[in-house]
Amino acid sequence: MKNKVKEERNSLNLTQTDLAEQIGVSRQTVHAIESGRFVPSTILALKIARLFKLPVETVFELEATD
Amino acid sequence: MNFLSPFPMSGYYTKVAGMGIAIIGLLLIAWVQISGQPINRIEFNFEKQATFGIWIFTVGLYLMAFSKEKVDDERVQRIRQVALRSSFQILVGVFLAAQITSLLVKTAEIDFSIIPVTFTLVFYHLIFYVALIRNPEWAYKEVTVTENFRMNKKFYLIYTLALVVVIATIAWIKYFNN
């Protein structure tokens, strides 16, 4: 799964720590999501999308191999 | 009754306490090994105080393993699941290999029992298949002991009273009827 979490976070001038605090996870989890190693749950993905004020499909995108 | 988890975890401060206990255990092991002398003020029914040190160390690790992290998010929970499964897999594999070696090779007699591992595997299958078939809420939510108690005070009160009655009855039968 691809995501645009890092781009959207940077566009809002948020650090990984800021984003982590706002969605209730650790900074390491945000890093893992941005690097594509960890796929968040539906709730967490919705929280991230809501914070960015974007549809969840815009932030997270399925790849052909998914 | 509110959601009741049969397997609650401990909170973060229990993890910190567990770390402290594990360090004490390591220090005790190191003291006995380096000095070659037991700590004479401690008297227990252990043959060697290093064994007691190992026990304390293990208690500390146990408290640490089943306590939540400071930020216990879904990534941590997934990593915990993998870590526990892998370590359990290694343990069972090692015990199976050691036991069969002990059985087949006469000169390789290893004095231990595989029964605790067998029971643990039985419990694992019981819990796994009960959760798979019944789909209970507790299979999807990790709560701490404190949260579990807060949500189910009445249950814990009745459970504690029942336990006290059972223990008192057993004690009465065993000790006062003899």
Coordinates of C-alpha atoms in Angstrom, one line a residue:
Chain A
M1 CA 0.0 0.0 0.0
K2 CA 1.3 3.5 -0.9
N3 CA 0.6 6.5 1.2
K4 CA 1.1 10.3 1.1
V5 CA 1.3 10.8 4.9
K6 CA 4.8 12.3 4.7
E7 CA 3.9 14.8 2.0
E8 CA 0.7 15.8 3.6
R9 CA 2.4 16.1 7.0
N10 CA 5.1 18.4 5.6
S11 CA 2.5 20.5 3.8
L12 CA 1.0 21.2 7.3
N13 CA 4.4 21.9 8.8
L14 CA 4.0 19.1 11.3
T15 CA 6.8 17.0 12.7
Q16 CA 6.3 13.2 13.1
T17 CA 6.0 13.8 16.9
D18 CA 3.2 16.4 16.3
L19 CA 1.3 14.0 14.1
A20 CA 1.8 11.1 16.5
E21 CA 0.4 13.1 19.4
Q22 CA -2.6 14.2 17.5
I23 CA -3.6 10.7 16.4
G24 CA -2.6 9.0 19.6
V25 CA 0.4 6.8 18.5
S26 CA 4.1 6.9 19.0
R27 CA 6.5 8.8 16.7
Q28 CA 8.0 5.4 15.6
T29 CA 4.6 4.3 14.4
V30 CA 4.3 7.4 12.3
H31 CA 7.7 6.7 10.8
A32 CA 6.7 3.1 10.2
I33 CA 3.6 4.2 8.3
E34 CA 5.4 6.8 6.2
S35 CA 8.1 4.3 5.3
G36 CA 5.5 1.9 4.2
R37 CA 6.5 -0.8 6.6
F38 CA 3.4 -0.7 8.7
V39 CA -0.2 -0.6 7.4
P40 CA -2.5 1.3 9.9
S41 CA -5.9 0.0 10.9
T42 CA -9.0 1.5 9.4
I43 CA -9.6 3.7 12.5
L44 CA -6.0 5.0 12.4
A45 CA -6.2 5.7 8.7
L46 CA -9.4 7.6 9.1
K47 CA -7.9 9.6 11.9
I48 CA -5.0 10.6 9.7
A49 CA -7.2 11.5 6.8
R50 CA -9.5 13.5 9.0
L51 CA -6.5 15.4 10.4
F52 CA -5.3 16.2 6.9
K53 CA -8.9 17.1 5.9
L54 CA -8.7 14.7 2.9
P55 CA -10.5 11.6 1.9
V56 CA -8.8 8.4 3.1
E57 CA -8.4 7.1 -0.5
T58 CA -6.4 10.2 -1.3
V59 CA -3.9 9.6 1.6
F60 CA -3.8 5.8 1.3
E61 CA -3.7 4.0 -2.1
L62 CA -3.9 0.3 -2.9
E63 CA -1.1 -1.1 -5.1
A64 CA -1.5 -3.8 -7.7
T65 CA 0.1 -6.3 -5.4
D66 CA -2.3 -5.7 -2.6
Chain B
M1 CA -22.0 -6.9 32.8
N2 CA -19.5 -4.7 30.9
F3 CA -16.9 -6.1 28.6
L4 CA -14.7 -8.4 30.8
S5 CA -11.3 -9.5 29.6
P6 CA -10.1 -12.8 31.1
F7 CA -6.5 -11.9 30.2
P8 CA -5.9 -8.3 31.1
M9 CA -2.4 -6.8 30.9
S10 CA -0.6 -4.7 33.4
G11 CA 0.0 -1.0 33.0
Y12 CA 3.2 0.8 32.1
Y13 CA 4.4 1.3 35.7
T14 CA 4.3 -2.5 36.2
K15 CA 6.7 -2.8 33.3
V16 CA 9.0 -0.3 35.0
A17 CA 8.7 -2.2 38.3
G18 CA 9.5 -5.5 36.4
M19 CA 12.6 -3.9 34.9
G20 CA 13.8 -3.0 38.4
I21 CA 13.1 -6.5 39.7
A22 CA 14.9 -8.1 36.7
I23 CA 18.0 -5.9 37.4
I24 CA 17.9 -7.0 41.1
G25 CA 17.8 -10.6 39.9
L26 CA 20.8 -10.0 37.6
L27 CA 22.7 -8.4 40.4
L28 CA 22.0 -11.3 42.7
I29 CA 23.1 -13.8 40.1
A30 CA 26.3 -11.7 39.5
W31 CA 27.0 -11.4 43.2
V32 CA 26.7 -15.1 43.9
Q33 CA 28.7 -16.0 40.8
I34 CA 31.5 -13.5 41.4
S35 CA 31.8 -13.7 45.2
G36 CA 31.1 -17.4 45.3
Q37 CA 29.3 -16.9 48.5
P38 CA 25.5 -16.7 49.3
I39 CA 23.9 -13.7 50.8
N40 CA 23.6 -15.1 54.3
R41 CA 20.9 -12.8 55.4
I42 CA 18.5 -14.3 52.9
E43 CA 17.3 -17.7 53.8
F44 CA 15.1 -19.6 51.4
N45 CA 14.5 -23.2 50.5
F46 CA 16.7 -22.9 47.3
E47 CA 19.7 -25.0 46.9
K48 CA 21.7 -22.2 45.3
Q49 CA 21.0 -18.6 45.7
A50 CA 21.9 -18.1 42.0
T51 CA 18.8 -20.1 41.3
F52 CA 16.8 -17.6 43.4
G53 CA 18.5 -14.8 41.4
I54 CA 17.3 -16.4 38.2
W55 CA 13.8 -16.7 39.6
I56 CA 13.7 -13.0 40.5
F57 CA 15.1 -12.1 37.1
T58 CA 12.4 -14.3 35.4
V59 CA 9.6 -12.6 37.6
G60 CA 10.9 -9.2 36.4
L61 CA 10.9 -10.3 32.8
Y62 CA 7.4 -11.8 33.2
L63 CA 6.1 -8.5 34.6
M64 CA 7.8 -6.6 31.7
A65 CA 6.5 -9.0 29.0
F66 CA 2.8 -8.7 30.0
S67 CA 2.7 -5.0 30.7
K68 CA 1.8 -2.2 28.3
E69 CA 4.2 0.2 26.7
K70 CA 4.0 3.9 27.5
V71 CA 2.3 4.5 24.1
D72 CA 0.7 1.1 23.5
D73 CA -0.6 1.6 19.9
E74 CA -1.5 -1.0 17.3
R75 CA 2.0 -1.2 15.9
V76 CA 3.3 -2.2 19.4
Q77 CA 0.5 -4.7 19.8
R78 CA 1.4 -6.3 16.5
I79 CA 5.1 -6.4 17.3
R80 CA 4.2 -8.0 20.7
Q81 CA 2.2 -10.7 19.0
V82 CA 5.1 -11.6 16.7
A83 CA 7.6 -11.5 19.5
L84 CA 5.6 -13.7 21.7
R85 CA 4.8 -16.2 19.0
S86 CA 8.4 -16.4 17.8
S87 CA 9.8 -16.8 21.3
F88 CA 7.2 -19.5 22.1
Q89 CA 8.0 -21.2 18.8
I90 CA 11.7 -21.3 19.7
L91 CA 11.1 -22.5 23.2
V92 CA 8.9 -25.4 22.0
G93 CA 11.3 -26.3 19.3
V94 CA 14.3 -26.4 21.6
F95 CA 12.4 -28.5 24.2
L96 CA 11.2 -30.9 21.6
A97 CA 14.8 -31.3 20.2
A98 CA 16.3 -31.7 23.7
Q99 CA 13.7 -34.2 24.9
I100 CA 14.0 -36.4 21.8
T101 CA 17.8 -36.3 22.1
S102 CA 17.5 -37.3 25.7
L103 CA 15.2 -40.2 24.8
L104 CA 17.2 -41.5 21.8
V105 CA 20.8 -40.9 22.9
K106 CA 21.5 -42.8 26.1
T107 CA 24.5 -40.7 27.0
A108 CA 22.6 -37.5 26.6
E109 CA 20.3 -37.5 29.6
I110 CA 18.8 -34.1 30.1
D111 CA 17.0 -33.7 33.4
F112 CA 13.8 -31.7 32.6
S113 CA 10.2 -32.3 31.8
I114 CA 8.5 -31.3 28.7
I115 CA 5.1 -31.3 30.5
P116 CA 5.0 -27.5 31.2
V117 CA 5.6 -26.9 27.4
T118 CA 2.9 -29.4 26.6
F119 CA 0.4 -27.7 28.9
T120 CA 1.3 -24.3 27.5
L121 CA 0.6 -25.5 24.0
V122 CA -2.7 -27.0 25.2
F123 CA -3.7 -23.6 26.6
Y124 CA -2.6 -21.8 23.4
H125 CA -4.9 -24.0 21.3
L126 CA -7.8 -23.7 23.7
I127 CA -7.6 -19.9 23.8
F128 CA -7.0 -19.6 20.1
Y129 CA -9.9 -21.9 19.0
V130 CA -12.3 -20.5 21.6
A131 CA -11.6 -17.0 20.3
L132 CA -11.8 -18.2 16.6
I133 CA -15.1 -19.8 17.1
R134 CA -16.8 -17.6 19.7
N135 CA -15.4 -14.3 18.4
P136 CA -15.3 -12.7 21.9
E137 CA -14.7 -9.0 22.4
W138 CA -11.7 -9.7 24.6
A139 CA -9.8 -11.2 21.6
Y140 CA -9.8 -7.8 19.9
K141 CA -9.2 -5.4 22.9
E142 CA -6.2 -5.3 25.2
V143 CA -7.1 -3.8 28.5
T144 CA -5.1 -3.4 31.6
V145 CA -5.9 -5.0 35.0
T146 CA -7.0 -1.6 36.3
E147 CA -9.3 -0.9 33.4
N148 CA -10.8 -4.4 33.7
F149 CA -11.4 -3.9 37.4
R150 CA -13.0 -0.5 36.9
M151 CA -15.4 -1.8 34.3
N152 CA -16.4 -4.9 36.4
K153 CA -16.2 -4.0 40.1
K154 CA -19.2 -6.1 41.0
F155 CA -17.8 -9.2 39.2
Y156 CA -14.4 -8.9 41.0
L157 CA -16.1 -8.4 44.4
I158 CA -18.3 -11.5 44.0
Y159 CA -15.2 -13.4 42.5
T160 CA -13.0 -12.4 45.5
L161 CA -15.7 -13.4 48.0
A162 CA -16.3 -16.7 46.4
L163 CA -12.5 -17.4 46.4
V164 CA -12.2 -16.5 50.1
V165 CA -15.1 -18.8 50.9
V166 CA -13.6 -21.7 48.9
I167 CA -10.1 -21.2 50.4
A168 CA -11.6 -20.9 53.9
T169 CA -13.6 -24.1 53.4
I170 CA -10.6 -26.0 52.2
A171 CA -8.5 -24.8 55.1
W172 CA -11.3 -25.7 57.5
I173 CA -11.6 -29.2 56.1
K174 CA -7.9 -29.8 56.0
Y175 CA -6.6 -28.2 59.1
F176 CA -9.4 -28.1 61.6
N177 CA -11.0 -31.5 60.9
N178 CA -7.7 -33.4 61.4

